[in-house]
Coordinates of C-alpha atoms in Angstrom, one line a residue:
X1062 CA 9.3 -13.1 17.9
X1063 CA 9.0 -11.8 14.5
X1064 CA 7.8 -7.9 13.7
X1065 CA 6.6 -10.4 10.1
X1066 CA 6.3 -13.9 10.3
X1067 CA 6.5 -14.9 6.8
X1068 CA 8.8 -17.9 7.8
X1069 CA 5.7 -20.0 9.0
X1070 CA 4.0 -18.7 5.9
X1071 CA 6.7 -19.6 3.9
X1072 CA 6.7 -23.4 5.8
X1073 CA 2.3 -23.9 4.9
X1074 CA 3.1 -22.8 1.4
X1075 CA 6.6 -24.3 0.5
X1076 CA 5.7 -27.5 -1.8
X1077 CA 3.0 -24.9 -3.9
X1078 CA 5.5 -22.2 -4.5
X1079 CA 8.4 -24.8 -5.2
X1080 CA 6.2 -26.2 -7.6
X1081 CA 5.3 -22.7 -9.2
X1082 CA 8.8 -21.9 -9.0
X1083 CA 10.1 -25.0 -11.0
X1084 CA 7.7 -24.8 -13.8
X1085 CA 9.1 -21.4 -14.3
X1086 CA 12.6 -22.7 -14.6
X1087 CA 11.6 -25.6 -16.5
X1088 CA 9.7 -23.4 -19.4
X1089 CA 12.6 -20.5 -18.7
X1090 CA 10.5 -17.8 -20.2
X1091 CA 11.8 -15.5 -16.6
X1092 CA 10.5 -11.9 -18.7
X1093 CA 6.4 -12.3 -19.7
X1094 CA 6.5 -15.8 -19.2
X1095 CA 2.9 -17.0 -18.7
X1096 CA 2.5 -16.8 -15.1
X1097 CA 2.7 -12.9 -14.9
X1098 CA -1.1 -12.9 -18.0
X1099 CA -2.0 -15.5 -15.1
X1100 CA -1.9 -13.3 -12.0
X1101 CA -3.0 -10.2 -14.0
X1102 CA -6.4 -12.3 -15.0
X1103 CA -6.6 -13.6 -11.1
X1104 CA -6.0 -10.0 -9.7
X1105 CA -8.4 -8.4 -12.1
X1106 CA -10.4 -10.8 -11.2
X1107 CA -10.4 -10.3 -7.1
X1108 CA -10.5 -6.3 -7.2
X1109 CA -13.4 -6.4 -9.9
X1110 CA -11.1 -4.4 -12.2
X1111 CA -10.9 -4.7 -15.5
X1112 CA -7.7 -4.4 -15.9
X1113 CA -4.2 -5.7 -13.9
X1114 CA -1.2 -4.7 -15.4
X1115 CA 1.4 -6.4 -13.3
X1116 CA 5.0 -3.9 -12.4
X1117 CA 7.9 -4.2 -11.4
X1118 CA 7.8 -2.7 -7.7
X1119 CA 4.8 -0.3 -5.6
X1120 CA 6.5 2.5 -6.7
X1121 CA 6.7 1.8 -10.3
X1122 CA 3.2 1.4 -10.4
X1123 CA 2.5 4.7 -9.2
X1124 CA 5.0 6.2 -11.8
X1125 CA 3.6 4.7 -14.5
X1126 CA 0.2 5.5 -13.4
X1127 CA 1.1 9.3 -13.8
X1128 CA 3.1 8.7 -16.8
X1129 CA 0.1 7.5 -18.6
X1130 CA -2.2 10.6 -17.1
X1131 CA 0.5 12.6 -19.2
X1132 CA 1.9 14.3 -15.8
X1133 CA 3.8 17.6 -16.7
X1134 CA 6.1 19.7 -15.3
X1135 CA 4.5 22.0 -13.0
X1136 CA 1.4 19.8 -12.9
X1137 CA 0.3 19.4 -8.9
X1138 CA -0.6 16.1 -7.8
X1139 CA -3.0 16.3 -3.9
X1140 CA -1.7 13.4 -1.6
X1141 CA -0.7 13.2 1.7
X1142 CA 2.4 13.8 3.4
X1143 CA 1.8 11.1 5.9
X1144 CA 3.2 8.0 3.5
X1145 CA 6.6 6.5 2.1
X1146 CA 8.4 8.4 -0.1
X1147 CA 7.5 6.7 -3.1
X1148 CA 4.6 8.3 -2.7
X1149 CA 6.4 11.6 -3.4
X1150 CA 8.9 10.9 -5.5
X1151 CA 6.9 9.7 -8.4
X1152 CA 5.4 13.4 -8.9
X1153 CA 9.0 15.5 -8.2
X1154 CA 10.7 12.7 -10.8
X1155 CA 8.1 14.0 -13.2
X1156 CA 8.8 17.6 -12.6
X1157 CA 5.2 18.0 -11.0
X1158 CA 5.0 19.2 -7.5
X1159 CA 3.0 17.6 -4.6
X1160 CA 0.5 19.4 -2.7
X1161 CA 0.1 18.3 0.9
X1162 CA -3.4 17.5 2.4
X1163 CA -3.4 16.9 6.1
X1164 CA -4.8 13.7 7.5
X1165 CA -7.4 12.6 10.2
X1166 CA -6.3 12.1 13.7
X1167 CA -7.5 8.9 14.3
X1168 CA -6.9 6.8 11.0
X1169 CA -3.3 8.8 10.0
X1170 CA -5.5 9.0 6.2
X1171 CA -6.0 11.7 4.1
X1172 CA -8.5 14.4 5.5
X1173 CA -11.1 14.3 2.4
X1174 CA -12.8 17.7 4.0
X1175 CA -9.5 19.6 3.5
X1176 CA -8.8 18.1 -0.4
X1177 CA -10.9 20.9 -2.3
X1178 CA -9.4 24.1 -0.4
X1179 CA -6.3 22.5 -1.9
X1180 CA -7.3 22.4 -5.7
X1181 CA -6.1 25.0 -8.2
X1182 CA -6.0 25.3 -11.5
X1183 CA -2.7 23.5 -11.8
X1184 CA -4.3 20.4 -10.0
X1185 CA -3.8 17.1 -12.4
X1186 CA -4.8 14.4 -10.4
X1187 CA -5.3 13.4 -6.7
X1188 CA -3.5 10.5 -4.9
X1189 CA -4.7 9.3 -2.0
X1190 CA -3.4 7.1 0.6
X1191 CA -4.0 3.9 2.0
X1192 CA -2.4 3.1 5.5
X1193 CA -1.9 0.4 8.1
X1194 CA -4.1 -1.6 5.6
X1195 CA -7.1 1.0 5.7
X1196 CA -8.9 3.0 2.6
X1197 CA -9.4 6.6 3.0
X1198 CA -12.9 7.7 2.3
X1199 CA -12.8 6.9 -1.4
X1200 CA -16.3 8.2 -2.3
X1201 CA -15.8 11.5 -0.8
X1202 CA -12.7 11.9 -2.9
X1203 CA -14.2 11.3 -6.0
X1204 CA -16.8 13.1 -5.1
X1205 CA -14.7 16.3 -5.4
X1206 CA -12.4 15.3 -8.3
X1207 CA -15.8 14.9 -10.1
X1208 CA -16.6 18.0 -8.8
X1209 CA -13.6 19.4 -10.6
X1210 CA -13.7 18.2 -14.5
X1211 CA -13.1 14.8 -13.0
X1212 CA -9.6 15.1 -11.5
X1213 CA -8.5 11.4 -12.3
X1214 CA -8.1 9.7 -8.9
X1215 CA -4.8 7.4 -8.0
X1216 CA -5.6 4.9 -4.8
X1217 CA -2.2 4.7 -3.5
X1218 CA -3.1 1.1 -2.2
X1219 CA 0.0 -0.7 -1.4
X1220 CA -0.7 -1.3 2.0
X1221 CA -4.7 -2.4 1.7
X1222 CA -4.9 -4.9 -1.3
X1223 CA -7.6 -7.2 0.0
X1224 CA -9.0 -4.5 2.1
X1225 CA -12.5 -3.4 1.3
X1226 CA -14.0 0.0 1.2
X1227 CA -18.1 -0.2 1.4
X1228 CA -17.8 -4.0 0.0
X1229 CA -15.5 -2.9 -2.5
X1230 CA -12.2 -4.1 -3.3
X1231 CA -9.5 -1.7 -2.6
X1232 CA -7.4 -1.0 -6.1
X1233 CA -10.9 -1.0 -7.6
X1234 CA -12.4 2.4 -6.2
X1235 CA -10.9 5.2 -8.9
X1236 CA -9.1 5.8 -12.0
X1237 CA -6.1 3.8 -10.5
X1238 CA -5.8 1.7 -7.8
X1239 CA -1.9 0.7 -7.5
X1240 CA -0.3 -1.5 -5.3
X1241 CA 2.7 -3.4 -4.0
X1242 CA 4.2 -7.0 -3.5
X1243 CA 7.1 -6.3 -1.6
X1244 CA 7.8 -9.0 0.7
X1245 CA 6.1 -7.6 4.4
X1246 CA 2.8 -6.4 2.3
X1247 CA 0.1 -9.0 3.4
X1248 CA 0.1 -10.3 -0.2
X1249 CA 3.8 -9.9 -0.7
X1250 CA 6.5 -11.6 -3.0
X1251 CA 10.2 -12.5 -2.4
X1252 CA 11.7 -9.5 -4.0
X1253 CA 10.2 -6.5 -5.2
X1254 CA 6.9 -6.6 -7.9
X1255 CA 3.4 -4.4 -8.0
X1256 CA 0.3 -3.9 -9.5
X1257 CA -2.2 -1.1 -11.6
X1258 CA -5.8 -1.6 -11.6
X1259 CA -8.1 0.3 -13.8
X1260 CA -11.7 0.3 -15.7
X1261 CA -10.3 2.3 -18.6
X1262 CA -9.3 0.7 -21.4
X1263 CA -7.1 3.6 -23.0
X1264 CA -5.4 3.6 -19.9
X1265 CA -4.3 0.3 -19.4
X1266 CA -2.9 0.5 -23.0
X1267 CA -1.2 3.1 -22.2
X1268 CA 0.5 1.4 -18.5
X1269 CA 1.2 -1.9 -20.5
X1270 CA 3.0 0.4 -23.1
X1271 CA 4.6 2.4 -20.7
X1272 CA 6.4 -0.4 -18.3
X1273 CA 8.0 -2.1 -22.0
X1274 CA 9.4 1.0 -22.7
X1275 CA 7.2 2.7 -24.5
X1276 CA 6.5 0.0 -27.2
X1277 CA 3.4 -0.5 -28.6
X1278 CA 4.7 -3.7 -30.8
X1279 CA 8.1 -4.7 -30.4
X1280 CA 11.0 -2.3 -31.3
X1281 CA 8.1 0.2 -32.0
X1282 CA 8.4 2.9 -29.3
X1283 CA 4.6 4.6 -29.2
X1284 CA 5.5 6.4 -25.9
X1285 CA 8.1 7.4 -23.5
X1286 CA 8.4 4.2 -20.9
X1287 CA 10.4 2.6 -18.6
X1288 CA 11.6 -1.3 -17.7
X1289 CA 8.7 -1.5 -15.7
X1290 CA 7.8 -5.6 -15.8
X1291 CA 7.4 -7.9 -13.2
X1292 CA 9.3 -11.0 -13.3
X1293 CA 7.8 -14.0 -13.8
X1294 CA 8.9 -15.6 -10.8
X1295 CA 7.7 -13.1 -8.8
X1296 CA 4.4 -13.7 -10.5
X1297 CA 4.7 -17.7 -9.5
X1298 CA 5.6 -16.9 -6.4
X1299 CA 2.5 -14.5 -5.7
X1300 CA 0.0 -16.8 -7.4
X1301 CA 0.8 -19.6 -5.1
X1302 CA 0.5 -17.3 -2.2
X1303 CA -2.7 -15.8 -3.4
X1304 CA -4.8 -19.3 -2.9
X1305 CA -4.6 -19.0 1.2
X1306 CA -5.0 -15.3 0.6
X1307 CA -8.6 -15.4 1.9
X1308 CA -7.8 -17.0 5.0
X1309 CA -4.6 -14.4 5.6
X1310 CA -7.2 -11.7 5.5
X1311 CA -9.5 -13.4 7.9
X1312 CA -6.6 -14.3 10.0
X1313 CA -5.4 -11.0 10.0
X1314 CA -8.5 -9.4 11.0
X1315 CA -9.5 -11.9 13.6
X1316 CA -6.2 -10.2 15.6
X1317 CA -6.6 -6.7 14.9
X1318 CA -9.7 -7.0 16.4
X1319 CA -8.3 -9.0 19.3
X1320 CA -5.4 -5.8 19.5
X1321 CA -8.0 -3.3 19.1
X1322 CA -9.9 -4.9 22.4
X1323 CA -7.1 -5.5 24.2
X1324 CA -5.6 -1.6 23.4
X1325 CA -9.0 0.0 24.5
X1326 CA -8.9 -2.1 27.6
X1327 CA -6.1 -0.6 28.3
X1328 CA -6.5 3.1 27.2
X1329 CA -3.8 2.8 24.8
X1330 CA -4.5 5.0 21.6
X1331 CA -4.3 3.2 18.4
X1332 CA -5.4 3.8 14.6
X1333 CA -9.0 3.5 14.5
X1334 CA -10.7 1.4 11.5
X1335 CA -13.9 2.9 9.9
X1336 CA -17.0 1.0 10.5
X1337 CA -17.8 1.2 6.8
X1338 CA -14.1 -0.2 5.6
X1339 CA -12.5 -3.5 6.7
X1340 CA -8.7 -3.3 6.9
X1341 CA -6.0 -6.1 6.2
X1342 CA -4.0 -4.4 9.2
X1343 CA -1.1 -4.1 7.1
X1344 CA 1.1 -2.9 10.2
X1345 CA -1.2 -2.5 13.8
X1346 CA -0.3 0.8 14.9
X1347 CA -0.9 2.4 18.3
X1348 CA -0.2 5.6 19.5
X1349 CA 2.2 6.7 22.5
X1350 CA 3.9 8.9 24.3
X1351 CA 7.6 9.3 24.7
X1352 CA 8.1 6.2 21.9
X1353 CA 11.6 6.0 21.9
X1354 CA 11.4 4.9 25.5
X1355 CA 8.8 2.4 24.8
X1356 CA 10.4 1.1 22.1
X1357 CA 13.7 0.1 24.1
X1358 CA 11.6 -1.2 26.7
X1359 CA 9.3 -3.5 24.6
X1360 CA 12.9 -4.5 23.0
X1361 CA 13.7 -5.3 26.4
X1362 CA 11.2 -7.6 26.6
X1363 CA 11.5 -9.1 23.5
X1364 CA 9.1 -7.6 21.4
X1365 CA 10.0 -6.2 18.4
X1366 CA 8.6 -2.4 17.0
X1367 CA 8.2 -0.2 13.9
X1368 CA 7.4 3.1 13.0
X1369 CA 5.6 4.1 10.2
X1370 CA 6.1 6.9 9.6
X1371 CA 8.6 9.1 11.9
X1372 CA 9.2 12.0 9.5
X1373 CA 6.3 13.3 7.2
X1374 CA 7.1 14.4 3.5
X1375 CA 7.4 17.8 4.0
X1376 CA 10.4 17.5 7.0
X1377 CA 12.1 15.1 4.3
X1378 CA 15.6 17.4 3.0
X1379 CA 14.6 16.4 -0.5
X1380 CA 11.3 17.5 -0.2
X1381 CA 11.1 20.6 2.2
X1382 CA 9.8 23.4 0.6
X1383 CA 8.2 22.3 -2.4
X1384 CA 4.4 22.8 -0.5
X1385 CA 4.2 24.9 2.7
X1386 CA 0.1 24.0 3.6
X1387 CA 0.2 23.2 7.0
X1388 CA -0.1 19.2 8.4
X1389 CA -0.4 19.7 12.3
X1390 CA -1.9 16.6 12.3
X1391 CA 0.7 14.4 10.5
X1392 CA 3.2 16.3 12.4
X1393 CA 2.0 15.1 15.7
X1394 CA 1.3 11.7 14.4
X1395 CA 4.8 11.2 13.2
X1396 CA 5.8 11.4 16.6
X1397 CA 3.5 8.8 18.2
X1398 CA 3.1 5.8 15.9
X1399 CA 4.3 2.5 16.6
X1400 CA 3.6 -0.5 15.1
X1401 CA 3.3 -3.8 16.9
X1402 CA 3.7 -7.5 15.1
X1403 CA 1.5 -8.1 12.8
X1404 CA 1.1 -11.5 10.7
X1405 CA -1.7 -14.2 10.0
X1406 CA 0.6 -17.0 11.7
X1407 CA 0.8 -14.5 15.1
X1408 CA -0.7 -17.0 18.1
X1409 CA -2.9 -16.0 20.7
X1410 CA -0.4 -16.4 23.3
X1411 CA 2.4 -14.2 21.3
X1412 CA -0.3 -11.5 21.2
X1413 CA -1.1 -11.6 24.8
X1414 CA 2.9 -11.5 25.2
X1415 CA 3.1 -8.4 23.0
X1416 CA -0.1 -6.5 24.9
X1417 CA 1.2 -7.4 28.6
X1418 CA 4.8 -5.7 27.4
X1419 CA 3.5 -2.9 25.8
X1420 CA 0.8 -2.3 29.0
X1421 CA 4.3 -2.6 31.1
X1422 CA 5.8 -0.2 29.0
X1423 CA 3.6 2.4 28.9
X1424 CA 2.7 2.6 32.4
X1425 CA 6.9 2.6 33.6

């Protein structure tokens, strides 16, 4: 069993994303060929936003999102310590410094009721985090950076696009909505590639200046940038993927809910899903006790495991000691999250396989 099946994905969508694929090679425009304005429109499209401005990875996305808020050296960026380290490592690269904001217990998302004790006068922006396919409360948030001389807000989304937050599209709920195509996100390429969303036209400018190094017109460099693009094949291959999109979301959901029944059944913590939000179930996490163990023995039996994430940003080396506000909670979730296989193409009967092995597992 696959932790991702993206091999039967790969098998319904094959003839589409050869054809994609060869019209690519046969125009040869592989840098801002036509296909990557095409995904941009479809994208902007889905989410509502007015603007996609396709990159070339998750991470890029956020970087260039901060580059364009003019992040400075010193400047403190609120996010979560309970995330990937791109998360992170977009602020320190700037010379800003993140401030950690613990998260909720039973969604591992940002705690929105501890954000404004965490505001100073060095606060620039705030950059919540979307996990296991699941917004955090995205009104709240704004709420508060409104609050404060509208904080601009950065919906670290790369786990949730197609999720919805109060029938809204994730990557559509703030100033910035950024996400990622990396091959095991639910709408994922075959290499890396990303995406910015955002209303304002002054900054999309600025983000579709910024990933061509800086050029506003060709050889003329407005700004500071980066070789941020994504390639156009990438863009073919995620426009053919993107018509059985809606169904991948349906499918998806269909067994979360089917792994949320089954874990409750069986007393087995897991990540909890708010009734107001619908997730994508990105990864389906649970929650156990002495996971190393549980691991080997779902191994054992076949079943393959993930964690996501074991160490929190603040007991990273690299970033340890930049922000000492407590996290209990991310602490103790570090230590108990496990992700089970998750895909659209999962069957019924591989499900039941995985829930009877874990139920084994935790009760040896």
């Amino acid at each position: 069993m696959d932790f991702i099946d993206l091999k039967t994905q790969y098998a319904a969508l094959k003839d589409r994303i050869a054809e994609r694929m060869q019209h690519v090679l046969d125009h040869g425009q592989y840098i801002m060929g036509p296909e990557v304005a095409e995904l941009e429109a479809a994208l902007a499209d889905r989410t509502g936003a007015r603007h996609c401005i396709t990159v070339s990875s998750g991470t890029e996305a956020l970087l260039i999102s901060l580059m364009a808020l003019n992040l400075q050296p010193g400047d403190e960026v609120i996010t979560s310590p309970f995330t990937f380290a791109a998360t992170a490592e977009v602020i320190v690269l700037l010379g800003g410094k993140p401030v950690w904001v613990d998260v909720e217990a039973d969604t591992g998302l940002i705690d929105a009721t501890q954000i404004e004790a965490a505001i100073t006068p060095r606060t620039r922006a705030i950059m919540p985090v979307s996990l296991y396919g699941q917004t955090p409360d995205m009104d709240a948030i704004n709420a508060i950076a409104a609050r404060h001389g509208n904080l601009p807000v950065i919906e670290d989304a790369a786990q949730s696009f197609g999720a919805t937050y109060r029938d809204r599209q994730s990557c559509n709920l703030s100033t910035f909505g950024c996400t990622s195509f990396f091959p095991s996100k639910p709408l994922g390429c075959y290499g890396d590639g990303g995406a910015i969303f955002t209303s304002d036209d002054a900054l999309a400018q600025a983000c579709r200046e910024i990933r061509l190094h800086g050029q506003s017109k060709r050889y003329t460099h407005t700004r500071v940038g980066v070789g941020g693009r994504m390639d156009t094949l990438q863009c073919a291959i995620v426009l053919a993927k993107l018509e059985r999109f809606d169904w991948e979301v349906q499918e998806r959901l269909v067994r979360g809910q089917l792994y949320n029944a089954a874990c409750d059944a069986a007393g087995i913590a897991r990540i909890h899903q708010r009734a107001e939000r619908t997730s994508v179930f990105g990864q389906y996490t649970v929650r156990v006790a002495q996971r190393e163990q549980v691991q080997e023995r779902l191994k054992a039996a076949g079943i393959p495991t993930a964690v996501h994430y074991p160490v929190p940003m603040h007991r990273q080396p690299a970033y340890a000691g930049l922000c000492d506000r407590p996290t209990p909670v991310a602490d103790r979730l570090a230590g108990e999250v496990m992700s089970l296989p998750m895909s659209a193409d999962l069957t019924l009967a591989q499900q039941d396989a995985v829930m009877q092995a874990l139920r084994d597992a935790v009760a040896a």
